[in-house]
DNA sequence: AATGAATGAGCATTCATTCAT
DNA sequence: CATGAATGAATGCTCATTCAT
């Protein structure tokens, strides 16, 4: 990797980071290229040196965000052994990720919208569903471990993973709407407890 | 209510229904007023006789959809007594609603996006969060009933409702991305079972 | 043809006429859509009600011009019998057409450029070459008549037509550059005389 | 002239030659500076070391082409004595020049367009009309010689030159549109014969 | 009331030109 | 000298909205 290449890559990332900020504040649609350029501190034309179109810039930014979350997740879960700890950490980490950076959660609606398959045009982000499935399979492995260790009931691990992921997504959407209660700690505990013990008396 | 007034209201609804179809297919942003007009079989100008702007037409359509879901939910749950039956019916009904009509689920991303509070502009749909909260409180009441009847553990009913709603939303989002497994019946059973019994061995 | 249709067609022509004026003054490339709109006394968007793109507006205008010349030519030559008269009238009419309307001749370069076949993109005006060939064949018929009547030497009528047309075009290009002598009458006479008698002593 | 200076001049010409190639393929307007730079094998900035603007590069290239044609013409006609031979050679040489180099003829439309006087902006190539006039006068001298030697009728030599030049230009334009018949030899013969003997029986 | 032709504000994108290296 | 990354002025085109009929 020549120093040039690093610079180019770094600048690309800087632009995507600026874009994500503005996307979060205004939504991808309402965001104009000039807004991103100004936020990134570059000229409008410069954006097109790094991305062929607004669409690609959106897709790139979103994928970068996914990669960052993935990386953090791997790093966080790597040292853990107990499946229960892993799941707890998974939920915690996801929440932290989307809340720590101002408004990052507000990207989520655009993010999902970008993955919707439409009849006459490919989805904005091609493999968002594959990424999602990978995540689910990763969780499923953890759940399988738990089942093997007799920590969990013998559940359908894939569907259980799907449901857990759904719950996390759903809660993030509530946060997006401003509905999350201030004590996230307690919410987390309740999710864990509900997920583990159910609601039945 | 004069017959004229009824006609007006009916036509308004017809337009909103046409709009929802197109929104589902293309997303609200990509949908042009002319698309809606054509689908509704009216002229472009006519839309503006019934809605002052595209924004209001979007908001109106979404609220109509919410009202329809509400009405169906009330009708479906009204005869039920057992809190468990009510919750099961709630989940079932929500899924049916979003799946029975071709692609209705694809409106969801736009729907949530419409409710995001933005710094410099009010959310497209003003009270989406209140509606959401009402729904949650409704569910909370059901859960409270269950707790009272000792069917459920003594949980924080509001948070539990929030979590259940989140799970349902999340699963619908997965469906939106085309990830739902074909056997919704089984998914439903798993959700219910997980929600009731948790995962713990 | 309903009155609406007439209006639509008429307005389309009005726009093309305005466009031709501006094209002549500035060249097609330097002409902005807003220039044409202003000249036509309509809004910018209106142009797009009648033409899907600038390219199509250019092509349409040029074709209209060709049609006008064709129509005039037919009308002018129709009453004539003597091939020599026809050829003289053909040359006269072409010159008048391009000179009578201020600067119409200045469209010619763009006009021909529009017909150039390019490797990776179809020519702007698809059948300009066919139109040109038709014109040549038309002239060839006249020349054949002249040969038959023994007014002309037995020449290759197609090539002779090609050459005559070339001469006319070439003179128009000179006019375009501002090189035409003021006494067009005399030029015409010289062309006719040269074409008929050659230069040889 | 220092060796450096020669290099500079040589490089300038190399750039102009590259430019002409691209102009022929795409037209001057569609040609981007980067296209020329790549074809010339230099950086985009380098072009501006040799030409202050795209406009000047176009003008320079066109003038270079004219100079090349002039030089060839002088060399070709210099040994000839008979005015008829000169004229034949003139026509032949012009045709060869524009056909031998792939697509050179396709520059012609842009070339003429560049010479059109526009109301609010000087023509791209300032003296193209003067060059054209010089060429005509040169031809006129040849014709005068022919008249003097009684080879030609006593014609208006300037107008005759204009007409001959027009014919050549017009035929080149036909070639530009792809209309030239494959047997250029025969076309040439016909032009000569028509020009000399006319068409009259 | 219903319509759709007309409109122009607004935006993504292009590309000639500059200038730091 | 040579370069190409950076720039922003310039423009084709879209589409929500208006309003005369």
PDB file of C-alpha atoms in Angstrom, chain B residues 74-181:
ATOM      1  CA  UNK B  74     -59.897  -4.072  18.001  1.00  0.00           C
ATOM      2  CA  UNK B  75     -62.349  -6.255  16.149  1.00  0.00           C
ATOM      3  CA  UNK B  76     -60.097  -9.258  16.402  1.00  0.00           C
ATOM      4  CA  UNK B  77     -59.197  -8.889  20.066  1.00  0.00           C
ATOM      5  CA  UNK B  78     -62.563  -7.727  21.317  1.00  0.00           C
ATOM      6  CA  UNK B  79     -64.092 -11.195  21.745  1.00  0.00           C
ATOM      7  CA  UNK B  80     -60.999 -12.612  23.383  1.00  0.00           C
ATOM      8  CA  UNK B  81     -60.576 -12.863  27.110  1.00  0.00           C
ATOM      9  CA  UNK B  82     -57.408 -14.761  27.824  1.00  0.00           C
ATOM     10  CA  UNK B  83     -54.433 -12.378  27.730  1.00  0.00           C
ATOM     11  CA  UNK B  84     -52.352 -15.060  26.068  1.00  0.00           C
ATOM     12  CA  UNK B  85     -54.925 -15.462  23.328  1.00  0.00           C
ATOM     13  CA  UNK B  86     -54.981 -11.714  22.893  1.00  0.00           C
ATOM     14  CA  UNK B  87     -51.242 -11.516  22.485  1.00  0.00           C
ATOM     15  CA  UNK B  88     -51.177 -14.393  20.081  1.00  0.00           C
ATOM     16  CA  UNK B  89     -53.984 -12.793  18.097  1.00  0.00           C
ATOM     17  CA  UNK B  90     -52.181  -9.464  18.163  1.00  0.00           C
ATOM     18  CA  UNK B  91     -49.107 -10.947  16.595  1.00  0.00           C
ATOM     19  CA  UNK B  92     -51.060 -12.990  14.095  1.00  0.00           C
ATOM     20  CA  UNK B  93     -53.175 -10.075  13.042  1.00  0.00           C
ATOM     21  CA  UNK B  94     -50.224  -7.791  12.583  1.00  0.00           C
ATOM     22  CA  UNK B  95     -48.478 -10.294  10.383  1.00  0.00           C
ATOM     23  CA  UNK B  96     -51.593 -10.991   8.333  1.00  0.00           C
ATOM     24  CA  UNK B  97     -52.230  -7.325   7.862  1.00  0.00           C
ATOM     25  CA  UNK B  98     -48.833  -6.625   6.433  1.00  0.00           C
ATOM     26  CA  UNK B  99     -48.579  -9.687   4.313  1.00  0.00           C
ATOM     27  CA  UNK B 100     -52.047 -10.198   2.904  1.00  0.00           C
ATOM     28  CA  UNK B 101     -51.916  -7.129   0.757  1.00  0.00           C
ATOM     29  CA  UNK B 102     -49.180  -7.437  -1.781  1.00  0.00           C
ATOM     30  CA  UNK B 103     -46.055  -5.671  -0.552  1.00  0.00           C
ATOM     31  CA  UNK B 104     -47.761  -3.668   2.159  1.00  0.00           C
ATOM     32  CA  UNK B 105     -44.815  -4.507   4.337  1.00  0.00           C
ATOM     33  CA  UNK B 106     -42.556  -2.525   2.046  1.00  0.00           C
ATOM     34  CA  UNK B 107     -44.156   0.668   3.238  1.00  0.00           C
ATOM     35  CA  UNK B 108     -42.733   0.144   6.681  1.00  0.00           C
ATOM     36  CA  UNK B 109     -39.346   1.715   6.168  1.00  0.00           C
ATOM     37  CA  UNK B 110     -40.912   4.858   4.780  1.00  0.00           C
ATOM     38  CA  UNK B 111     -43.427   4.700   7.527  1.00  0.00           C
ATOM     39  CA  UNK B 112     -40.874   4.749  10.269  1.00  0.00           C
ATOM     40  CA  UNK B 113     -38.720   7.240   8.446  1.00  0.00           C
ATOM     41  CA  UNK B 114     -41.746   9.505   8.351  1.00  0.00           C
ATOM     42  CA  UNK B 115     -41.854   9.506  12.105  1.00  0.00           C
ATOM     43  CA  UNK B 116     -38.239  10.407  12.768  1.00  0.00           C
ATOM     44  CA  UNK B 117     -37.926  13.745  14.514  1.00  0.00           C
ATOM     45  CA  UNK B 118     -35.535  15.952  12.559  1.00  0.00           C
ATOM     46  CA  UNK B 119     -33.795  19.011  13.946  1.00  0.00           C
ATOM     47  CA  UNK B 120     -34.998  21.552  11.409  1.00  0.00           C
ATOM     48  CA  UNK B 121     -38.265  20.140  10.204  1.00  0.00           C
ATOM     49  CA  UNK B 122     -41.102  18.530  11.987  1.00  0.00           C
ATOM     50  CA  UNK B 123     -41.570  14.839  11.277  1.00  0.00           C
ATOM     51  CA  UNK B 124     -43.686  14.071   8.288  1.00  0.00           C
ATOM     52  CA  UNK B 125     -46.250  12.340  10.440  1.00  0.00           C
ATOM     53  CA  UNK B 126     -46.662  14.325  13.576  1.00  0.00           C
ATOM     54  CA  UNK B 127     -48.059  11.861  16.056  1.00  0.00           C
ATOM     55  CA  UNK B 128     -46.677   8.598  14.902  1.00  0.00           C
ATOM     56  CA  UNK B 129     -44.839   8.259  18.155  1.00  0.00           C
ATOM     57  CA  UNK B 130     -47.999   8.886  20.157  1.00  0.00           C
ATOM     58  CA  UNK B 131     -49.829   6.259  18.162  1.00  0.00           C
ATOM     59  CA  UNK B 132     -46.982   3.902  18.790  1.00  0.00           C
ATOM     60  CA  UNK B 133     -47.085   4.657  22.485  1.00  0.00           C
ATOM     61  CA  UNK B 134     -50.845   4.095  22.563  1.00  0.00           C
ATOM     62  CA  UNK B 135     -50.316   0.737  20.970  1.00  0.00           C
ATOM     63  CA  UNK B 136     -47.679  -0.107  23.520  1.00  0.00           C
ATOM     64  CA  UNK B 137     -49.929   0.943  26.366  1.00  0.00           C
ATOM     65  CA  UNK B 138     -52.684  -1.155  24.958  1.00  0.00           C
ATOM     66  CA  UNK B 139     -50.381  -4.139  24.929  1.00  0.00           C
ATOM     67  CA  UNK B 140     -49.206  -3.236  28.405  1.00  0.00           C
ATOM     68  CA  UNK B 141     -52.748  -3.414  29.658  1.00  0.00           C
ATOM     69  CA  UNK B 142     -53.071  -6.894  28.233  1.00  0.00           C
ATOM     70  CA  UNK B 143     -49.844  -7.901  29.884  1.00  0.00           C
ATOM     71  CA  UNK B 144     -50.964  -6.414  33.162  1.00  0.00           C
ATOM     72  CA  UNK B 145     -54.082  -8.480  32.916  1.00  0.00           C
ATOM     73  CA  UNK B 146     -51.943 -11.553  32.414  1.00  0.00           C
ATOM     74  CA  UNK B 147     -49.829 -10.674  35.388  1.00  0.00           C
ATOM     75  CA  UNK B 148     -52.936 -10.103  37.465  1.00  0.00           C
ATOM     76  CA  UNK B 149     -54.325 -13.450  36.437  1.00  0.00           C
ATOM     77  CA  UNK B 150     -50.965 -14.969  37.297  1.00  0.00           C
ATOM     78  CA  UNK B 151     -50.609 -16.156  33.737  1.00  0.00           C
ATOM     79  CA  UNK B 152     -47.422 -14.083  33.424  1.00  0.00           C
ATOM     80  CA  UNK B 153     -44.540 -13.358  35.677  1.00  0.00           C
ATOM     81  CA  UNK B 154     -44.685  -9.965  37.368  1.00  0.00           C
ATOM     82  CA  UNK B 155     -42.874  -8.086  34.606  1.00  0.00           C
ATOM     83  CA  UNK B 156     -42.588  -4.411  33.848  1.00  0.00           C
ATOM     84  CA  UNK B 157     -45.580  -4.379  31.547  1.00  0.00           C
ATOM     85  CA  UNK B 158     -44.626  -1.266  29.574  1.00  0.00           C
ATOM     86  CA  UNK B 159     -41.163  -2.437  28.811  1.00  0.00           C
ATOM     87  CA  UNK B 160     -42.380  -5.877  28.004  1.00  0.00           C
ATOM     88  CA  UNK B 161     -44.915  -4.424  25.602  1.00  0.00           C
ATOM     89  CA  UNK B 162     -42.181  -2.335  24.050  1.00  0.00           C
ATOM     90  CA  UNK B 163     -40.040  -5.402  23.576  1.00  0.00           C
ATOM     91  CA  UNK B 164     -42.849  -7.449  22.095  1.00  0.00           C
ATOM     92  CA  UNK B 165     -43.721  -4.691  19.682  1.00  0.00           C
ATOM     93  CA  UNK B 166     -40.068  -4.341  18.787  1.00  0.00           C
ATOM     94  CA  UNK B 167     -39.857  -8.021  17.975  1.00  0.00           C
ATOM     95  CA  UNK B 168     -42.870  -7.838  15.723  1.00  0.00           C
ATOM     96  CA  UNK B 169     -41.552  -4.750  13.970  1.00  0.00           C
ATOM     97  CA  UNK B 170     -38.178  -6.324  13.544  1.00  0.00           C
ATOM     98  CA  UNK B 171     -39.644  -9.446  12.009  1.00  0.00           C
ATOM     99  CA  UNK B 172     -41.663  -7.328   9.634  1.00  0.00           C
ATOM    100  CA  UNK B 173     -38.493  -5.544   8.622  1.00  0.00           C
ATOM    101  CA  UNK B 174     -36.898  -8.860   7.902  1.00  0.00           C
ATOM    102  CA  UNK B 175     -39.888  -9.678   5.750  1.00  0.00           C
ATOM    103  CA  UNK B 176     -39.420  -6.358   4.023  1.00  0.00           C
ATOM    104  CA  UNK B 177     -35.932  -7.391   3.077  1.00  0.00           C
ATOM    105  CA  UNK B 178     -37.282 -10.666   1.781  1.00  0.00           C
ATOM    106  CA  UNK B 179     -35.787 -12.657   4.627  1.00  0.00           C
ATOM    107  CA  UNK B 180     -38.911 -14.151   6.171  1.00  0.00           C
ATOM    108  CA  UNK B 181     -38.952 -17.915   5.997  1.00  0.00           C
TER     109      UNK B 181
END
